[in-house]
């Protein structure tokens, strides 16, 4: 426990510095903007969310408690979430041994730097609830029904942060079924345990649906929490190369671990330890999300359980070494640690060497107030904005909002435009819209996978026509983005 505490003492300030110097990232701006609108009279689903509702409401509540919407508060929240993941991992992995738990936590701490957990991604929440659900379900010799019901409830709450938590639920279902196939459960106890997990899982979801039904937002809630994530989000491989480079160190370790897993005695140990079956099932089912997109944060819910698997395999190898050699030399530990550190360093060099600067500097965000003030000046005291791609941060910096029901122009917005193809035309004709700003990408919208879709093509044409008719392009050497102000 002392070593775990020392690890946290080192991890927290380093990860805080890394997060602070990283900025917010593209997705985090959307989370922050929608969360902050809850302070300003808006309600959930006034703007299309890219994630489930609890991410935005919890972010708003926690940031208000931590001091508001500023870099220190946001970085503190990010660090607290990452720390929550490590605490949850320690609790879950102690089931298979304290040394295995320490190795697991070290690997997950490294994953936090490589899987975009420094950008307020909801996968931190998913991992916290998933790890605690695992610990609750298998962490006691006495397997009462309440533990399985509680595990299901935790997974249901995770689903209220992001829909990918449903893959954890699939892992639990497969685990219970395999327990029956292996003869560890008879038929009716299998059914009973499965119903308990399912009932727990559905309880937070039904309570959420009842709340949004009572507040006349049920249709939007169902659309953006269930229908679109599972049926509308298109598959692509835009981030595959980045994923393979960033996480090459972890993928190599996993490959090596599975070589051991298929050998004795590791295969036998796994065969008689059902908790490890659940570990691999949760990790494996979480990887299903990667068929949609290979953004590295999508891998984090799987990574925390793969890390537990790696921690166990490593601990078992060390036990076998100690049995043959009596003592475990520090030279072996240092060599192993050095090899892992070398893999981490090589992954950084392959992906983005300048990311190392985030550990040795303190970012200067003084220019943000100037950018925000410039936008407020152009838009006036009540003017609305319409921002595209890398200009998205200006919603946050200027504390202004769009006159359309979406913050970014990502894939969920393409889905919305299919049934609202005149949205840009109406937005630019609305005199409350004072400023339109484009970032520096070659694409006019963020969703480059759907530029030629008829609805998008029509909407973009209306956007261009509206700009020529009602706006004039203005240049400012101190503000390099392309922006248009109303004539």
Tab-separated table of C-alpha atoms in Angstrom:
chain	number	residue	atom	x	y	z
A	1	UNK	CA	0.000	0.000	0.000
A	2	UNK	CA	2.897	2.337	0.753
A	3	UNK	CA	4.312	1.893	-2.750
A	4	UNK	CA	0.885	2.612	-4.243
A	5	UNK	CA	0.628	5.795	-2.187
A	6	UNK	CA	4.086	6.896	-3.337
A	7	UNK	CA	3.071	6.217	-6.938
A	8	UNK	CA	0.068	8.521	-6.533
A	9	UNK	CA	2.277	11.201	-4.972
A	10	UNK	CA	4.461	11.134	-8.098
A	11	UNK	CA	1.679	10.635	-10.648
A	12	UNK	CA	-0.710	13.410	-9.603
A	13	UNK	CA	1.574	16.456	-10.022
A	14	UNK	CA	3.180	15.055	-13.191
A	15	UNK	CA	-0.180	14.302	-14.802
A	16	UNK	CA	-1.551	17.672	-13.705
A	17	UNK	CA	1.405	19.406	-15.390
A	18	UNK	CA	0.970	17.283	-18.515
A	19	UNK	CA	-2.758	18.033	-18.660
A	20	UNK	CA	-2.294	21.746	-18.009
A	21	UNK	CA	0.266	22.026	-20.799
A	22	UNK	CA	-1.825	19.957	-23.203
A	23	UNK	CA	-4.686	22.431	-23.503
A	24	UNK	CA	-8.166	21.031	-23.896
A	25	UNK	CA	-8.223	19.114	-27.145
A	26	UNK	CA	-10.949	19.240	-29.762
A	27	UNK	CA	-13.535	17.075	-27.954
A	28	UNK	CA	-13.052	18.741	-24.577
A	29	UNK	CA	-14.087	22.147	-25.909
A	30	UNK	CA	-17.477	20.705	-26.798
A	31	UNK	CA	-17.831	19.162	-23.338
A	32	UNK	CA	-16.869	22.425	-21.649
A	33	UNK	CA	-19.050	24.675	-23.806
A	34	UNK	CA	-22.200	22.579	-23.348
A	35	UNK	CA	-21.487	22.119	-19.633
A	36	UNK	CA	-21.075	25.863	-19.129
A	37	UNK	CA	-24.335	26.654	-20.929
A	38	UNK	CA	-26.064	24.900	-18.018
A	39	UNK	CA	-24.954	27.865	-15.897
A	40	UNK	CA	-26.485	30.285	-18.393
A	41	UNK	CA	-30.097	29.202	-18.592
A	42	UNK	CA	-29.779	26.367	-21.081
A	43	UNK	CA	-30.799	22.783	-20.386
A	44	UNK	CA	-29.471	19.457	-21.623
A	45	UNK	CA	-30.239	18.796	-25.307
A	46	UNK	CA	-30.570	22.468	-26.198
A	47	UNK	CA	-27.349	21.577	-28.023
A	48	UNK	CA	-26.607	18.216	-29.633
A	49	UNK	CA	-24.223	16.302	-27.348
A	50	UNK	CA	-21.577	13.962	-28.668
A	51	UNK	CA	-21.668	11.939	-25.423
A	52	UNK	CA	-24.313	10.941	-22.892
A	53	UNK	CA	-25.865	13.587	-20.683
A	54	UNK	CA	-24.128	12.824	-17.375
A	55	UNK	CA	-20.740	13.889	-18.743
A	56	UNK	CA	-21.965	17.469	-19.210
A	57	UNK	CA	-23.947	17.799	-15.997
A	58	UNK	CA	-21.184	16.284	-13.842
A	59	UNK	CA	-18.527	18.440	-15.520
A	60	UNK	CA	-20.550	21.552	-14.761
A	61	UNK	CA	-21.151	20.604	-11.121
A	62	UNK	CA	-17.546	19.579	-10.451
A	63	UNK	CA	-15.956	22.570	-12.173
A	64	UNK	CA	-18.193	24.930	-10.243
A	65	UNK	CA	-16.983	23.249	-7.049
A	66	UNK	CA	-13.340	23.401	-8.166
A	67	UNK	CA	-13.357	27.089	-9.004
A	68	UNK	CA	-14.997	27.529	-12.386
A	69	UNK	CA	-14.054	27.211	-16.029
A	70	UNK	CA	-10.317	27.886	-16.089
A	71	UNK	CA	-7.180	25.909	-16.871
A	72	UNK	CA	-6.327	25.102	-13.263
A	73	UNK	CA	-9.826	23.848	-12.418
A	74	UNK	CA	-10.120	21.782	-15.600
A	75	UNK	CA	-6.658	20.260	-15.142
A	76	UNK	CA	-7.495	19.505	-11.511
A	77	UNK	CA	-10.692	17.727	-12.577
A	78	UNK	CA	-8.798	15.719	-15.196
A	79	UNK	CA	-6.168	14.721	-12.608
A	80	UNK	CA	-8.838	13.741	-10.081
A	81	UNK	CA	-10.507	11.514	-12.672
A	82	UNK	CA	-7.210	9.839	-13.583
A	83	UNK	CA	-6.490	9.344	-9.876
A	84	UNK	CA	-9.949	7.807	-9.505
A	85	UNK	CA	-9.058	5.336	-12.244
A	86	UNK	CA	-5.847	4.351	-10.443
A	87	UNK	CA	-7.643	3.939	-7.104
A	88	UNK	CA	-10.306	1.820	-8.798
A	89	UNK	CA	-7.636	-0.249	-10.562
A	90	UNK	CA	-5.835	-0.855	-7.273
A	91	UNK	CA	-9.067	-2.081	-5.687
A	92	UNK	CA	-9.896	-4.323	-8.646
A	93	UNK	CA	-6.432	-5.772	-9.176
A	94	UNK	CA	-5.786	-6.553	-5.489
A	95	UNK	CA	-8.138	-9.481	-6.036
A	96	UNK	CA	-5.267	-11.255	-7.814
A	97	UNK	CA	-2.465	-10.001	-5.569
A	98	UNK	CA	-0.900	-6.802	-4.290
A	99	UNK	CA	2.179	-6.926	-6.517
A	100	UNK	CA	-0.007	-7.607	-9.550
A	101	UNK	CA	-2.129	-4.618	-8.501
A	102	UNK	CA	0.911	-2.351	-8.317
A	103	UNK	CA	2.094	-3.416	-11.782
A	104	UNK	CA	-1.444	-2.893	-13.102
A	105	UNK	CA	-1.624	0.620	-11.681
A	106	UNK	CA	1.779	1.551	-13.133
A	107	UNK	CA	0.674	0.400	-16.598
A	108	UNK	CA	-2.659	2.249	-16.368
A	109	UNK	CA	-0.871	5.389	-15.202
A	110	UNK	CA	1.261	5.191	-18.352
A	111	UNK	CA	-1.860	4.602	-20.461
A	112	UNK	CA	-3.375	7.835	-19.155
A	113	UNK	CA	-0.636	9.765	-20.966
A	114	UNK	CA	-1.076	7.857	-24.234
A	115	UNK	CA	-4.860	7.553	-24.509
A	116	UNK	CA	-5.933	11.225	-24.276
A	117	UNK	CA	-7.109	11.061	-20.668
A	118	UNK	CA	-5.467	14.484	-20.327
A	119	UNK	CA	-8.308	15.893	-22.477
A	120	UNK	CA	-11.312	15.357	-20.143
A	121	UNK	CA	-12.482	12.331	-22.101
A	122	UNK	CA	-15.432	10.407	-20.548
A	123	UNK	CA	-13.533	7.113	-20.738
A	124	UNK	CA	-12.049	7.984	-17.325
A	125	UNK	CA	-15.542	7.739	-15.883
A	126	UNK	CA	-16.234	4.535	-17.836
A	127	UNK	CA	-13.060	2.918	-16.468
A	128	UNK	CA	-13.830	3.978	-12.878
A	129	UNK	CA	-17.284	2.427	-12.938
A	130	UNK	CA	-16.169	-0.636	-14.916
A	131	UNK	CA	-13.287	-1.438	-12.554
A	132	UNK	CA	-15.478	-1.011	-9.482
A	133	UNK	CA	-18.208	-3.157	-11.046
A	134	UNK	CA	-15.613	-5.887	-11.608
A	135	UNK	CA	-14.324	-5.592	-8.032
A	136	UNK	CA	-17.843	-5.682	-6.615
A	137	UNK	CA	-18.895	-8.722	-8.645
A	138	UNK	CA	-15.861	-10.976	-8.074
A	139	UNK	CA	-14.090	-9.396	-5.119
A	140	UNK	CA	-15.628	-11.594	-2.444
A	141	UNK	CA	-15.859	-15.312	-1.796
A	142	UNK	CA	-19.491	-14.789	-0.837
A	143	UNK	CA	-21.182	-14.112	-4.184
A	144	UNK	CA	-24.468	-12.545	-3.051
A	145	UNK	CA	-27.082	-11.363	-5.519
A	146	UNK	CA	-26.756	-7.822	-4.240
A	147	UNK	CA	-23.157	-7.659	-5.477
A	148	UNK	CA	-24.227	-8.535	-9.027
A	149	UNK	CA	-27.133	-6.101	-8.864
A	150	UNK	CA	-24.751	-3.390	-7.653
A	151	UNK	CA	-22.283	-4.175	-10.440
A	152	UNK	CA	-25.080	-3.767	-12.974
A	153	UNK	CA	-26.061	-0.413	-11.435
A	154	UNK	CA	-22.475	0.843	-11.745
A	155	UNK	CA	-22.417	-0.136	-15.420
A	156	UNK	CA	-25.759	1.628	-15.935
A	157	UNK	CA	-24.370	4.843	-14.449
A	158	UNK	CA	-21.321	4.499	-16.725
A	159	UNK	CA	-23.707	4.245	-19.681
A	160	UNK	CA	-25.052	7.671	-18.674
A	161	UNK	CA	-21.573	9.059	-19.404
A	162	UNK	CA	-20.954	7.322	-22.720
A	163	UNK	CA	-22.709	4.564	-24.618
A	164	UNK	CA	-19.560	2.411	-24.942
A	165	UNK	CA	-20.180	1.261	-21.361
A	166	UNK	CA	-22.698	-1.138	-22.915
A	167	UNK	CA	-19.743	-3.279	-24.033
A	168	UNK	CA	-18.824	-3.872	-20.397
A	169	UNK	CA	-22.371	-5.118	-19.911
A	170	UNK	CA	-21.892	-7.520	-22.819
A	171	UNK	CA	-18.711	-8.764	-21.158
A	172	UNK	CA	-20.573	-9.478	-17.931
A	173	UNK	CA	-23.299	-11.308	-19.849
A	174	UNK	CA	-20.754	-13.458	-21.681
A	175	UNK	CA	-18.971	-14.199	-18.402
A	176	UNK	CA	-22.135	-15.468	-16.720
A	177	UNK	CA	-22.916	-17.608	-19.749
A	178	UNK	CA	-19.398	-19.106	-19.760
A	179	UNK	CA	-19.707	-19.897	-16.046
A	180	UNK	CA	-22.744	-22.008	-16.962
A	181	UNK	CA	-20.992	-23.675	-19.915
A	182	UNK	CA	-18.040	-24.583	-17.698
A	183	UNK	CA	-20.308	-26.114	-15.072
A	184	UNK	CA	-19.597	-23.478	-12.403
A	185	UNK	CA	-23.247	-22.355	-12.494
A	186	UNK	CA	-26.383	-24.356	-13.086
A	187	UNK	CA	-29.036	-23.031	-15.439
A	188	UNK	CA	-31.397	-21.176	-13.122
A	189	UNK	CA	-28.666	-19.516	-11.021
A	190	UNK	CA	-27.148	-18.366	-14.323
A	191	UNK	CA	-30.485	-16.846	-15.341
A	192	UNK	CA	-30.926	-15.256	-11.921
A	193	UNK	CA	-27.456	-13.721	-11.890
A	194	UNK	CA	-27.902	-12.425	-15.415
A	195	UNK	CA	-31.250	-10.855	-14.532
A	196	UNK	CA	-29.731	-9.174	-11.493
A	197	UNK	CA	-26.959	-7.574	-13.558
A	198	UNK	CA	-29.414	-6.564	-16.265
A	199	UNK	CA	-31.868	-5.110	-13.731
A	200	UNK	CA	-29.097	-3.080	-12.114
A	201	UNK	CA	-27.907	-1.878	-15.508
A	202	UNK	CA	-31.370	-0.776	-16.626
A	203	UNK	CA	-32.266	1.033	-13.395
A	204	UNK	CA	-30.197	4.225	-13.976
A	205	UNK	CA	-31.199	4.236	-17.645
A	206	UNK	CA	-34.922	4.009	-16.870
A	207	UNK	CA	-34.668	6.688	-14.183
A	208	UNK	CA	-32.905	8.943	-16.691
A	209	UNK	CA	-35.593	8.290	-19.305
A	210	UNK	CA	-38.344	9.096	-16.781
A	211	UNK	CA	-36.645	12.378	-15.908
A	212	UNK	CA	-36.319	13.455	-19.526
A	213	UNK	CA	-39.860	12.324	-20.245
A	214	UNK	CA	-41.106	14.522	-17.390
A	215	UNK	CA	-39.137	17.464	-18.802
A	216	UNK	CA	-40.274	16.891	-22.441
A	217	UNK	CA	-36.824	15.894	-23.689
A	218	UNK	CA	-37.238	12.146	-23.993
A	219	UNK	CA	-37.015	12.063	-27.802
A	220	UNK	CA	-33.718	13.968	-27.834
A	221	UNK	CA	-32.403	11.833	-24.978
A	222	UNK	CA	-33.150	8.582	-26.800
A	223	UNK	CA	-31.781	9.905	-30.096
A	224	UNK	CA	-28.390	11.045	-28.808
A	225	UNK	CA	-27.858	8.441	-26.089
A	226	UNK	CA	-28.889	5.262	-27.910
A	227	UNK	CA	-30.145	5.585	-31.472
A	228	UNK	CA	-27.334	7.606	-33.017
A	229	UNK	CA	-24.319	6.116	-31.141
A	230	UNK	CA	-25.275	2.534	-31.992
A	231	UNK	CA	-26.989	3.036	-35.332
A	232	UNK	CA	-25.893	6.299	-36.887
A	233	UNK	CA	-22.214	6.818	-36.145
A	234	UNK	CA	-20.251	5.823	-39.270
A	235	UNK	CA	-17.172	3.618	-39.196
A	236	UNK	CA	-13.825	4.959	-40.404
A	237	UNK	CA	-10.075	4.442	-40.005
A	238	UNK	CA	-8.949	8.075	-39.855
A	239	UNK	CA	-7.046	7.560	-36.585
A	240	UNK	CA	-5.733	4.026	-37.065
A	241	UNK	CA	-2.112	4.939	-37.821
A	242	UNK	CA	-2.015	7.346	-34.876
A	243	UNK	CA	-3.427	4.661	-32.573
A	244	UNK	CA	-0.865	2.061	-33.640
A	245	UNK	CA	2.020	4.488	-33.145
A	246	UNK	CA	0.905	5.908	-29.797
A	247	UNK	CA	0.129	2.570	-28.207
A	248	UNK	CA	2.779	0.424	-29.886
A	249	UNK	CA	4.436	-0.143	-26.489
A	250	UNK	CA	1.256	-1.535	-24.943
A	251	UNK	CA	0.337	-3.617	-27.990
A	252	UNK	CA	3.790	-5.201	-27.966
A	253	UNK	CA	3.475	-6.061	-24.258
A	254	UNK	CA	0.051	-7.560	-24.891
A	255	UNK	CA	1.366	-9.681	-27.741
A	256	UNK	CA	4.138	-10.989	-25.492
A	257	UNK	CA	1.673	-11.714	-22.676
A	258	UNK	CA	-0.550	-13.827	-24.904
A	259	UNK	CA	2.478	-15.901	-25.897
A	260	UNK	CA	2.835	-16.720	-22.175
A	261	UNK	CA	-0.917	-17.212	-21.712
A	262	UNK	CA	-1.039	-20.162	-24.089
A	263	UNK	CA	1.759	-21.919	-22.236
A	264	UNK	CA	1.821	-23.850	-18.987
A	265	UNK	CA	1.379	-23.057	-16.142
A	266	UNK	CA	-0.284	-19.786	-17.085
A	267	UNK	CA	-2.989	-21.514	-19.084
A	268	UNK	CA	-3.843	-23.687	-16.099
A	269	UNK	CA	-3.933	-20.727	-13.708
A	270	UNK	CA	-6.310	-18.864	-15.996
A	271	UNK	CA	-8.457	-21.961	-16.334
A	272	UNK	CA	-9.058	-22.188	-12.598
A	273	UNK	CA	-9.462	-18.409	-11.968
A	274	UNK	CA	-12.827	-17.190	-13.326
A	275	UNK	CA	-12.104	-13.589	-12.326
A	276	UNK	CA	-9.419	-13.534	-15.015
A	277	UNK	CA	-11.958	-14.735	-17.568
A	278	UNK	CA	-14.024	-11.662	-16.787
A	279	UNK	CA	-10.936	-9.450	-17.118
A	280	UNK	CA	-10.292	-10.628	-20.682
A	281	UNK	CA	-13.983	-10.568	-21.618
A	282	UNK	CA	-14.370	-6.953	-20.455
A	283	UNK	CA	-11.211	-5.974	-22.319
A	284	UNK	CA	-12.199	-7.881	-25.448
A	285	UNK	CA	-15.766	-6.588	-25.670
A	286	UNK	CA	-14.549	-3.023	-25.065
A	287	UNK	CA	-12.437	-3.338	-28.205
A	288	UNK	CA	-15.631	-3.628	-30.273
A	289	UNK	CA	-15.827	0.183	-30.156
A	290	UNK	CA	-12.577	0.268	-32.131
A	291	UNK	CA	-14.427	-1.021	-35.193
A	292	UNK	CA	-16.110	2.405	-35.358
A	293	UNK	CA	-13.074	4.603	-34.814
A	294	UNK	CA	-9.527	4.034	-33.592
A	295	UNK	CA	-9.131	7.220	-31.569
A	296	UNK	CA	-6.844	6.208	-28.714
A	297	UNK	CA	-9.282	7.220	-25.961
A	298	UNK	CA	-11.730	4.615	-27.306
A	299	UNK	CA	-9.182	1.986	-26.262
A	300	UNK	CA	-8.882	3.133	-22.650
A	301	UNK	CA	-11.821	1.061	-21.253
A	302	UNK	CA	-10.133	-2.015	-22.734
A	303	UNK	CA	-6.641	-0.887	-21.722
A	304	UNK	CA	-7.407	-0.817	-17.989
A	305	UNK	CA	-8.416	-4.489	-18.061
A	306	UNK	CA	-5.601	-5.482	-20.401
A	307	UNK	CA	-3.285	-3.820	-17.881
A	308	UNK	CA	-4.790	-5.986	-15.127
A	309	UNK	CA	-4.106	-9.025	-17.290
A	310	UNK	CA	-0.518	-7.870	-17.840
A	311	UNK	CA	-0.084	-7.226	-14.128
A	312	UNK	CA	-1.207	-10.753	-13.312
A	313	UNK	CA	0.958	-12.409	-15.976
A	314	UNK	CA	4.014	-10.424	-14.856
A	315	UNK	CA	3.392	-11.261	-11.201
A	316	UNK	CA	3.079	-14.972	-12.011
A	317	UNK	CA	6.318	-14.905	-14.014
A	318	UNK	CA	8.101	-13.211	-11.114
A	319	UNK	CA	6.767	-15.829	-8.695
A	320	UNK	CA	8.143	-18.617	-10.876
A	321	UNK	CA	11.490	-16.813	-11.093
A	322	UNK	CA	11.612	-16.414	-7.315
A	323	UNK	CA	10.800	-20.103	-6.835
A	324	UNK	CA	13.856	-21.031	-8.908
A	325	UNK	CA	16.247	-18.346	-7.639
A	326	UNK	CA	15.134	-17.749	-4.026
A	327	UNK	CA	15.427	-13.960	-4.317
A	328	UNK	CA	14.469	-11.416	-6.920
A	329	UNK	CA	17.485	-9.229	-7.787
A	330	UNK	CA	16.939	-5.512	-8.151
A	331	UNK	CA	18.950	-5.661	-11.370
A	332	UNK	CA	16.173	-7.724	-12.960
A	333	UNK	CA	13.529	-5.240	-11.811
A	334	UNK	CA	15.554	-2.313	-13.113
A	335	UNK	CA	16.124	-4.047	-16.432
A	336	UNK	CA	12.437	-4.783	-16.882
A	337	UNK	CA	11.457	-1.241	-15.915
A	338	UNK	CA	14.060	0.164	-18.295
A	339	UNK	CA	12.729	-1.925	-21.164
A	340	UNK	CA	9.178	-0.703	-20.590
A	341	UNK	CA	10.415	2.883	-20.293
A	342	UNK	CA	12.322	2.456	-23.562
A	343	UNK	CA	9.165	1.206	-25.283
A	344	UNK	CA	7.274	4.230	-23.975
A	345	UNK	CA	9.982	6.596	-25.186
A	346	UNK	CA	10.127	5.004	-28.642
A	347	UNK	CA	6.324	5.290	-28.950
A	348	UNK	CA	6.558	8.989	-28.143
A	349	UNK	CA	9.295	9.524	-30.706
A	350	UNK	CA	7.312	7.671	-33.370
A	351	UNK	CA	4.157	9.657	-32.682
A	352	UNK	CA	4.902	13.177	-31.453
A	353	UNK	CA	8.324	13.974	-29.935
A	354	UNK	CA	7.323	17.525	-28.996
A	355	UNK	CA	4.784	16.068	-26.545
A	356	UNK	CA	7.739	15.671	-24.179
A	357	UNK	CA	7.743	19.459	-23.795
A	358	UNK	CA	4.557	19.158	-21.767
A	359	UNK	CA	6.616	17.716	-18.911
A	360	UNK	CA	9.210	20.493	-18.762
A	361	UNK	CA	7.360	23.770	-19.325
A	362	UNK	CA	4.352	25.703	-18.130
A	363	UNK	CA	2.099	26.779	-20.987
A	364	UNK	CA	1.289	30.465	-21.382
A	365	UNK	CA	-2.397	31.009	-22.103
A	366	UNK	CA	-2.271	34.791	-21.887
A	367	UNK	CA	-3.283	35.115	-25.544
A	368	UNK	CA	-6.602	33.401	-24.904
A	369	UNK	CA	-8.136	36.428	-23.205
A	370	UNK	CA	-7.103	38.586	-26.156
A	371	UNK	CA	-8.713	36.132	-28.599
A	372	UNK	CA	-11.887	35.992	-26.522
A	373	UNK	CA	-12.061	39.779	-26.233
A	374	UNK	CA	-11.622	40.156	-29.995
A	375	UNK	CA	-14.536	37.794	-30.681
A	376	UNK	CA	-16.752	39.522	-28.116
A	377	UNK	CA	-15.953	42.876	-29.714
A	378	UNK	CA	-16.892	41.605	-33.177
A	379	UNK	CA	-20.076	39.869	-32.015
A	380	UNK	CA	-21.315	42.567	-29.670
A	381	UNK	CA	-22.869	42.015	-26.244
A	382	UNK	CA	-25.588	39.578	-27.375
A	383	UNK	CA	-24.398	38.397	-30.783
A	384	UNK	CA	-24.239	34.725	-31.728
A	385	UNK	CA	-21.314	32.908	-33.353
A	386	UNK	CA	-20.971	30.123	-35.893
A	387	UNK	CA	-17.586	28.402	-35.682
A	388	UNK	CA	-16.027	25.579	-37.678
A	389	UNK	CA	-13.271	23.009	-37.042
A	390	UNK	CA	-10.246	24.507	-35.231
A	391	UNK	CA	-12.127	27.715	-34.458
A	392	UNK	CA	-14.268	25.711	-32.014
A	393	UNK	CA	-12.248	26.947	-29.029
A	394	UNK	CA	-13.592	30.465	-29.571
A	395	UNK	CA	-17.005	29.457	-28.220
A	396	UNK	CA	-15.282	28.684	-24.963
A	397	UNK	CA	-12.848	31.623	-24.917
A	398	UNK	CA	-15.453	34.258	-25.801
A	399	UNK	CA	-18.277	32.771	-23.687
A	400	UNK	CA	-20.592	33.075	-26.684
A	401	UNK	CA	-22.922	30.487	-28.217
A	402	UNK	CA	-24.134	29.539	-31.710
A	403	UNK	CA	-27.630	30.092	-33.095
A	404	UNK	CA	-27.722	26.434	-34.213
A	405	UNK	CA	-28.310	23.431	-31.909
A	406	UNK	CA	-24.771	22.056	-32.235
A	407	UNK	CA	-21.308	23.089	-31.112
A	408	UNK	CA	-19.060	21.228	-33.537
A	409	UNK	CA	-19.717	19.986	-37.080
A	410	UNK	CA	-18.709	16.394	-36.435
A	411	UNK	CA	-20.535	13.240	-37.490
A	412	UNK	CA	-23.515	13.642	-35.183
A	413	UNK	CA	-24.114	17.045	-36.797
A	414	UNK	CA	-24.079	15.418	-40.234
A	415	UNK	CA	-26.760	13.075	-38.908
A	416	UNK	CA	-28.792	16.060	-37.719
A	417	UNK	CA	-28.389	17.913	-41.024
A	418	UNK	CA	-29.887	14.965	-42.920
A	419	UNK	CA	-33.264	15.901	-41.449
A	420	UNK	CA	-32.539	19.670	-41.237
A	421	UNK	CA	-30.773	20.526	-44.533
A	422	UNK	CA	-31.717	24.227	-44.307
A	423	UNK	CA	-30.077	24.777	-40.937
A	424	UNK	CA	-27.166	26.881	-42.244
A	425	UNK	CA	-29.412	28.937	-44.490
A	426	UNK	CA	-31.681	29.817	-41.572
A	427	UNK	CA	-28.723	30.473	-39.272
A	428	UNK	CA	-27.070	32.985	-41.610
A	429	UNK	CA	-30.372	34.768	-42.278
A	430	UNK	CA	-30.857	35.198	-38.520
A	431	UNK	CA	-29.663	38.712	-37.626
A	432	UNK	CA	-28.593	37.582	-34.146
A	433	UNK	CA	-25.690	35.781	-35.844
A	434	UNK	CA	-22.895	38.359	-35.995
A	435	UNK	CA	-19.759	36.368	-36.733
A	436	UNK	CA	-18.712	33.251	-38.658
A	437	UNK	CA	-15.184	31.886	-38.184
A	438	UNK	CA	-13.360	29.081	-39.982
A	439	UNK	CA	-10.290	27.239	-38.750
A	440	UNK	CA	-7.302	26.154	-40.777
A	441	UNK	CA	-8.380	22.743	-42.071
A	442	UNK	CA	-8.894	22.124	-45.758
A	443	UNK	CA	-12.421	20.845	-45.088
A	444	UNK	CA	-15.181	23.315	-44.377
A	445	UNK	CA	-16.676	20.988	-41.750
A	446	UNK	CA	-15.148	18.559	-39.292
A	447	UNK	CA	-16.845	15.490	-40.743
A	448	UNK	CA	-14.670	14.888	-43.786
A	449	UNK	CA	-16.324	11.484	-44.278
A	450	UNK	CA	-19.600	13.062	-45.484
A	451	UNK	CA	-18.670	16.166	-47.467
A	452	UNK	CA	-20.406	14.926	-50.603
A	453	UNK	CA	-23.607	13.651	-48.976
A	454	UNK	CA	-26.580	15.455	-50.585
A	455	UNK	CA	-27.833	17.007	-47.337
A	456	UNK	CA	-24.357	18.203	-46.375
A	457	UNK	CA	-23.631	19.494	-49.856
A	458	UNK	CA	-26.879	21.475	-49.816
A	459	UNK	CA	-26.186	22.852	-46.345
A	460	UNK	CA	-22.651	23.899	-47.266
A	461	UNK	CA	-23.887	25.609	-50.419
A	462	UNK	CA	-26.417	27.539	-48.339
A	463	UNK	CA	-23.610	28.469	-45.978
A	464	UNK	CA	-21.511	29.872	-48.803
A	465	UNK	CA	-24.452	31.734	-50.311
A	466	UNK	CA	-25.416	33.198	-46.946
A	467	UNK	CA	-21.882	34.401	-46.320
A	468	UNK	CA	-21.717	36.189	-49.681
A	469	UNK	CA	-25.144	37.764	-49.170
A	470	UNK	CA	-25.080	38.845	-45.527
A	471	UNK	CA	-21.450	38.892	-44.403
A	472	UNK	CA	-18.151	40.452	-45.335
A	473	UNK	CA	-14.741	38.854	-44.801
A	474	UNK	CA	-12.474	40.846	-42.502
A	475	UNK	CA	-8.750	40.357	-42.012
A	476	UNK	CA	-6.726	41.070	-38.922
A	477	UNK	CA	-2.982	40.333	-38.731
A	478	UNK	CA	-3.328	39.588	-35.011
A	479	UNK	CA	-6.112	37.104	-35.667
A	480	UNK	CA	-5.034	34.667	-38.399
A	481	UNK	CA	-8.259	32.663	-38.805
A	482	UNK	CA	-10.765	33.375	-41.575
A	483	UNK	CA	-13.709	35.297	-40.145
A	484	UNK	CA	-16.810	36.946	-41.549
A	485	UNK	CA	-18.842	39.698	-39.874
A	486	UNK	CA	-22.395	40.701	-40.683
A	487	UNK	CA	-22.666	43.606	-43.134
